[in-house]
XYZ file of C-alpha atoms in Angstrom:
447
model
C 0.000 0.000 0.000
C 1.301 3.446 -0.944
C 1.001 6.016 1.877
C 2.626 8.870 -0.058
C -0.589 10.733 -0.898
C -1.738 10.679 2.720
C 1.737 11.802 3.811
C 1.736 14.730 1.372
C -1.741 15.803 2.453
C -0.499 16.214 6.041
C 2.667 18.185 5.253
C 2.831 21.669 6.782
C 5.592 24.118 7.640
C 6.905 24.647 11.146
C 5.469 28.177 11.003
C 2.017 26.802 10.172
C 2.276 24.340 13.048
C 3.303 27.038 15.520
C 0.344 29.164 14.388
C -1.977 26.555 15.930
C -0.745 27.372 19.445
C -3.085 29.512 21.530
C -2.849 30.966 25.037
C -3.049 28.469 27.920
C -2.584 25.440 25.693
C -0.665 22.398 26.895
C 2.104 21.721 24.357
C 4.158 18.510 24.543
C 7.819 18.702 23.535
C 8.478 14.945 23.692
C 11.689 13.801 25.411
C 15.471 13.955 25.118
C 16.735 13.884 21.531
C 13.124 13.719 20.287
C 12.518 17.332 21.366
C 11.409 19.282 18.258
C 13.799 21.780 16.678
C 12.074 23.465 13.730
C 8.779 23.797 15.605
C 10.593 25.212 18.642
C 12.213 27.941 16.501
C 8.868 28.810 14.934
C 7.058 28.900 18.265
C 9.746 31.171 19.731
C 9.049 33.620 16.907
C 5.392 33.697 17.988
C 5.865 34.255 21.715
C 5.306 38.013 21.485
C 1.752 37.250 20.319
C 1.026 34.914 23.240
C 0.433 35.513 26.935
C 1.182 32.129 28.504
C 1.612 28.570 27.282
C 2.319 25.409 29.253
C 4.943 23.072 27.819
C 5.895 19.571 28.942
C 9.085 17.652 28.217
C 12.198 16.358 29.889
C 15.884 15.387 29.660
C 16.560 18.443 27.531
C 19.846 18.061 25.649
C 19.998 21.673 24.417
C 18.438 25.004 25.384
C 15.140 25.412 23.488
C 14.570 28.634 21.567
C 11.433 29.310 23.606
C 13.670 29.521 26.709
C 15.994 31.984 24.998
C 13.085 34.146 23.857
C 11.506 34.034 27.334
C 14.494 33.859 29.726
C 12.555 34.863 32.847
C 9.682 32.454 32.334
C 6.977 35.080 31.919
C 5.250 33.349 28.998
C 6.500 29.747 28.877
C 5.773 27.524 31.865
C 8.125 24.547 31.435
C 6.976 21.359 33.186
C 9.770 18.783 33.305
C 9.372 15.073 33.939
C 13.143 14.756 34.496
C 15.779 17.456 34.335
C 18.700 17.670 32.003
C 20.963 20.703 32.263
C 18.618 23.203 30.548
C 15.603 21.988 32.551
C 17.591 22.327 35.769
C 18.616 25.893 35.027
C 15.053 26.874 34.140
C 13.647 25.297 37.306
C 16.232 26.764 39.679
C 16.548 30.295 38.305
C 13.185 31.374 36.850
C 9.488 31.453 37.604
C 8.889 29.518 34.382
C 10.246 26.083 35.219
C 8.894 23.329 37.456
C 9.477 19.634 38.079
C 6.617 17.115 38.085
C 7.503 14.483 40.732
C 6.824 10.959 39.530
C 7.965 7.394 39.267
C 8.969 7.298 35.617
C 7.281 3.903 35.163
C 3.907 5.589 35.695
C 4.324 8.223 32.985
C 2.383 6.484 30.177
C -0.566 5.984 32.537
C -0.291 9.577 33.766
C -0.713 10.780 30.202
C -3.582 8.475 29.418
C -5.489 9.215 32.622
C -4.328 12.511 34.107
C -2.732 14.847 31.553
C -4.238 17.269 29.058
C -2.339 17.560 25.774
C -3.584 20.043 23.187
C -0.665 19.748 20.758
C 2.125 17.154 20.776
C 5.225 17.655 18.619
C 7.644 14.713 18.378
C 10.797 14.240 16.319
C 10.785 10.875 14.532
C 12.421 9.035 11.668
C 11.000 9.393 8.163
C 8.005 7.221 7.323
C 8.814 3.684 6.174
C 7.080 1.785 3.380
C 4.481 0.504 5.855
C 3.359 4.003 6.849
C 5.130 3.876 10.214
C 7.268 6.530 11.897
C 9.828 5.285 14.424
C 10.257 7.175 17.714
C 13.989 6.568 17.452
C 15.889 6.819 20.725
C 12.825 7.476 22.865
C 10.044 4.918 23.010
C 9.651 6.012 26.638
C 6.069 7.324 26.965
C 5.599 8.833 23.508
C 2.895 6.476 22.244
C 0.763 7.435 25.236
C 1.316 11.108 24.333
C 0.090 10.409 20.799
C -3.000 8.662 22.132
C -3.891 11.566 24.417
C -3.052 14.587 22.236
C -5.777 16.551 20.456
C -3.327 17.330 17.643
C -0.291 15.157 16.810
C 2.532 16.734 14.804
C 5.645 14.823 13.791
C 8.900 16.595 12.948
C 10.956 14.394 10.639
C 14.715 14.053 11.062
C 16.469 11.769 8.612
C 19.383 11.383 11.019
C 17.305 9.851 13.821
C 18.298 6.174 14.342
C 15.597 3.604 13.689
C 15.303 1.759 16.983
C 13.486 -1.540 16.769
C 10.993 -2.885 19.304
C 9.536 -4.051 21.439
C 6.256 -2.301 21.225
C 4.943 1.277 21.304
C 8.164 2.318 19.559
C 6.504 3.644 16.408
C 3.306 5.332 15.244
C 1.254 4.882 12.074
C 0.425 7.746 9.716
C -3.286 7.349 10.419
C -2.695 8.562 14.003
C -0.771 11.644 12.834
C -2.483 14.946 12.036
C 0.406 16.929 10.564
C 4.002 16.404 9.448
C 6.887 18.880 9.418
C 9.920 18.037 7.319
C 12.651 19.508 9.505
C 16.159 20.636 8.649
C 17.699 17.301 9.737
C 20.119 18.636 12.378
C 22.564 16.190 13.935
C 21.004 14.191 16.741
C 22.126 15.588 20.092
C 24.820 13.542 21.817
C 26.259 13.189 25.298
C 29.993 12.835 25.896
C 31.079 9.318 26.805
C 32.660 10.744 29.930
C 35.512 9.469 31.986
C 35.828 8.396 35.579
C 38.153 8.989 38.481
C 39.775 6.937 41.223
C 36.689 7.205 43.427
C 34.503 5.859 40.625
C 36.937 2.980 40.107
C 36.976 2.128 43.816
C 33.177 2.025 43.900
C 32.945 0.043 40.659
C 35.408 -2.581 41.864
C 33.179 -3.395 44.832
C 30.113 -3.741 42.640
C 31.754 -5.922 39.999
C 32.622 -8.394 42.765
C 28.871 -8.914 43.231
C 27.965 -9.551 39.572
C 27.593 -13.219 38.602
C 27.691 -14.732 35.131
C 24.341 -14.391 33.408
C 23.244 -11.321 35.390
C 21.003 -8.685 33.818
C 22.220 -5.102 34.171
C 20.630 -1.711 34.623
C 23.090 1.177 34.579
C 22.562 4.859 35.195
C 24.644 7.592 33.625
C 27.975 9.003 34.781
C 31.479 8.070 35.829
C 30.599 5.157 38.100
C 28.563 3.206 35.506
C 31.342 3.867 32.977
C 33.871 2.443 35.428
C 31.656 -0.582 36.079
C 31.386 -1.181 32.344
C 35.163 -1.008 31.880
C 35.851 -3.392 34.754
C 33.250 -5.884 33.543
C 34.904 -5.725 30.127
C 38.236 -6.649 31.717
C 36.747 -9.382 33.903
C 35.768 -13.010 33.263
C 32.052 -12.251 33.667
C 30.023 -13.472 30.692
C 26.527 -13.910 29.270
C 25.200 -10.653 30.655
C 21.798 -9.260 29.763
C 20.468 -5.698 29.620
C 17.139 -4.395 30.892
C 17.438 -0.707 31.635
C 15.648 2.615 31.722
C 18.374 4.497 29.862
C 20.633 2.941 27.248
C 24.187 4.291 27.619
C 27.564 3.888 25.935
C 28.819 1.395 28.524
C 26.432 -1.220 27.103
C 27.815 -0.794 23.596
C 31.367 -1.291 24.829
C 30.351 -4.465 26.660
C 28.389 -5.803 23.696
C 31.325 -5.262 21.350
C 33.540 -7.200 23.770
C 31.125 -10.124 23.704
C 30.085 -9.725 27.335
C 26.413 -9.140 26.535
C 24.520 -12.046 25.007
C 21.198 -12.050 26.867
C 21.264 -15.835 26.735
C 20.373 -16.220 30.428
C 17.523 -13.701 30.534
C 14.213 -15.126 31.703
C 12.307 -12.769 29.396
C 13.314 -10.962 26.185
C 16.177 -13.406 25.663
C 19.052 -12.175 23.517
C 17.654 -8.622 23.466
C 18.788 -5.506 25.313
C 15.581 -3.819 26.505
C 15.519 -0.080 27.244
C 13.109 2.867 27.531
C 15.183 5.724 26.098
C 18.754 6.384 25.012
C 21.243 9.237 25.038
C 24.937 8.963 24.319
C 27.547 9.183 21.602
C 27.207 9.103 17.820
C 28.917 5.696 17.956
C 26.139 4.430 20.210
C 23.433 5.740 17.878
C 25.102 3.991 14.957
C 25.168 0.740 16.941
C 21.473 1.039 17.802
C 20.260 1.883 14.290
C 18.218 -1.035 12.900
C 19.879 -3.385 15.411
C 17.438 -6.119 16.444
C 19.636 -7.017 19.428
C 18.494 -3.755 21.049
C 14.801 -3.526 22.001
C 12.941 -0.236 22.493
C 9.933 -0.406 24.827
C 7.811 2.000 26.874
C 8.854 2.761 30.441
C 5.783 1.161 31.960
C 7.442 -2.068 30.790
C 11.170 -1.435 31.270
C 10.735 0.203 34.691
C 7.939 -1.936 36.089
C 9.213 -3.616 39.263
C 7.042 -6.642 38.459
C 8.774 -7.069 35.106
C 12.220 -6.487 36.588
C 11.510 -9.116 39.242
C 11.121 -11.776 36.535
C 14.803 -11.428 35.615
C 17.059 -13.553 37.826
C 20.270 -11.988 39.160
C 19.144 -8.495 38.267
C 21.835 -5.901 39.096
C 20.713 -2.258 39.353
C 23.373 0.458 39.634
C 22.376 4.077 40.281
C 23.837 7.167 41.915
C 22.716 9.472 44.711
C 23.340 12.964 46.033
C 23.153 12.058 49.735
C 22.325 9.117 51.988
C 21.299 9.668 55.602
C 22.030 7.493 58.619
C 18.654 5.756 58.302
C 19.517 4.590 54.780
C 17.210 7.038 53.032
C 18.409 8.069 49.581
C 18.172 11.555 48.086
C 19.006 11.557 44.386
C 17.048 14.388 42.778
C 17.667 17.579 44.763
C 19.982 19.213 47.264
C 17.830 21.235 49.600
C 15.552 23.305 47.396
C 18.004 23.182 44.474
C 16.599 20.814 41.885
C 19.070 18.489 40.154
C 17.371 15.777 38.095
C 14.299 13.775 39.117
C 13.137 10.549 40.689
C 13.266 8.769 37.342
C 13.243 5.008 37.699
C 15.508 4.704 40.707
C 12.858 3.478 43.141
C 11.379 1.117 40.537
C 14.757 -0.525 40.006
C 15.587 -0.608 43.721
C 12.327 -2.469 44.334
C 12.525 -4.695 41.262
C 16.121 -5.749 41.780
C 15.442 -6.861 45.349
C 12.408 -8.859 44.189
C 14.549 -10.589 41.572
C 15.936 -14.036 42.476
C 19.566 -13.277 43.314
C 19.051 -9.598 42.451
C 20.748 -6.622 44.098
C 20.411 -2.866 43.817
C 23.399 -0.594 44.408
C 23.161 3.092 45.242
C 26.576 4.652 44.641
C 28.050 7.949 45.716
C 31.444 9.412 46.563
C 31.838 9.802 50.317
C 32.466 13.565 49.983
C 32.070 16.541 47.690
C 33.809 19.927 47.642
C 31.665 22.954 48.430
C 32.315 25.370 45.567
C 31.753 28.451 47.712
C 33.978 27.499 50.635
C 36.361 25.044 48.993
C 35.826 22.688 51.937
C 35.117 18.972 51.812
C 31.602 17.947 52.891
C 30.290 14.472 53.725
C 27.703 12.899 51.421
C 26.695 10.558 54.255
C 24.613 12.862 56.437
C 22.628 12.602 59.682
C 19.655 14.345 58.085
C 19.000 15.882 54.691
C 18.920 19.619 54.157
C 15.421 21.082 54.283
C 13.779 20.628 50.902
C 15.818 17.599 49.816
C 13.569 15.000 48.210
C 13.698 11.393 49.398
C 13.974 9.224 46.287
C 14.216 5.802 47.944
C 12.690 5.453 51.396
C 14.562 3.593 54.114
C 12.530 0.338 53.886
C 13.520 0.006 50.209
C 17.267 0.534 50.319
C 19.559 -2.397 49.543
C 23.301 -1.796 49.013
C 24.966 1.596 49.550
C 28.485 1.922 48.132
C 31.218 4.548 48.506
C 34.932 4.343 47.811
C 35.361 3.267 51.471
C 33.143 0.214 51.340
C 29.671 -1.178 50.775
C 26.829 -1.789 53.194
C 23.627 -3.797 52.804
C 20.758 -2.060 54.613
C 18.392 -5.024 54.296
C 17.703 -6.737 57.601
C 19.352 -3.968 59.599
C 17.815 -1.886 62.376
C 18.457 1.832 62.787
C 21.516 1.431 65.036
C 23.040 -1.148 62.670
C 22.411 1.121 59.724
C 24.021 4.077 61.449
C 27.108 2.007 62.204
C 27.305 0.478 58.716
C 26.867 3.757 56.900
C 29.320 5.628 59.118
C 31.844 2.871 58.387
C 31.688 3.672 54.658
C 31.746 7.446 55.133
C 34.936 9.484 54.780
C 37.135 8.796 57.866
C 37.502 12.485 58.723
C 33.738 12.819 59.246
C 33.073 9.653 61.238
C 33.465 11.100 64.723
C 31.034 13.910 63.983
C 28.562 11.449 62.449
C 28.761 9.292 65.575
C 27.936 12.319 67.745
C 24.922 13.068 65.563
C 23.835 9.419 65.661
C 23.933 9.572 69.455
C 21.698 12.650 69.423
C 19.314 10.828 67.086
C 19.191 7.803 69.412
C 20.488 5.432 66.740
C 23.827 4.633 68.390
C 24.777 2.142 71.057
C 27.844 2.339 73.263
C 28.784 -1.110 72.011
C 28.912 0.114 68.400
C 32.337 0.168 66.793
C 34.247 3.396 67.122
């Protein structure tokens, strides 16, 4: 069947698409590298005509033009599901940026049941011969957005990788109202990133816990990169992947033959993920690669699905951990950093998995930029405003460069002792004094 006539009948310019926006509309800007470019430029040109619009998106990989045109947030109210750098700046410095707290696994249902979407604009691949447009790097929640939106506009980018599914990773032309043929800019990338001695020390302790045939979930940053390198140099084999975010570390492991998926209980031989952001090399690896499986986050991040995978290993980072074992990963006081994402889902799912373990990793200290002094990341209590991402009943392993501690089965005094033992040595005496004040320390505890 030839879909070309239908395709041509739906073609419009970015300027024509932006002209549809009216005051107080909810506009959806998709996610990550699927954020529209041509439409964003055209909408920015129209802002002087508008009073206020409400825009949703997340994991921004560049500063949208609507932010530049409205730097103080007087007209554009940005509502972020998870903050990249531009989201974070908007949220922390203007009146026009806010975070929507959520477990990422719930996002498709949130759209279908709780969110109003007047216009959705999503960057996709060109249409294939079957009349389908691929969501590329971001299956995530985008099919749910399409189902809920009053008007669906696709912005085509010929450089977007075709990422195979899975399910809900593509949309048919019959569900699309309008199509913009964009300027095909390069797909936004993230640097592969390096890691330091602290990351290596943390990674070494985690790799010791990974058996052959385990299924991995990795976050982003130096520690996951270090874990990936050490696994690549180890004898571990037959690993699987089931992750929220697909990152470069998986590509490196796959190319070394470490990832086969042969031992996975579900989705054997396939690396399942919800969205991806990384290097151009990673995008090339993912393009039309049936070994990599795009799926919506209500599948990849569902603790019940994760629990079906034996020896599931979840590795994520945190900002702070308190002496009760509570984890704060999305803010520092009132300063927003990222979002809850899937951390709690994977903490819960990994522990439910037969042989599974979740690891929350953090350096024991950070340097305060204003004072230049070292500060402990293991704290008695969080600063006012800090969000708790994983509550104390959920926490499994906490790892710093000074050791690892399993919170499961431990009472408050045992947790205080175990967590102080993996804190930076120079802060341990002060932490003990605070633990005594909090009534979570016994005289028989180690000193």
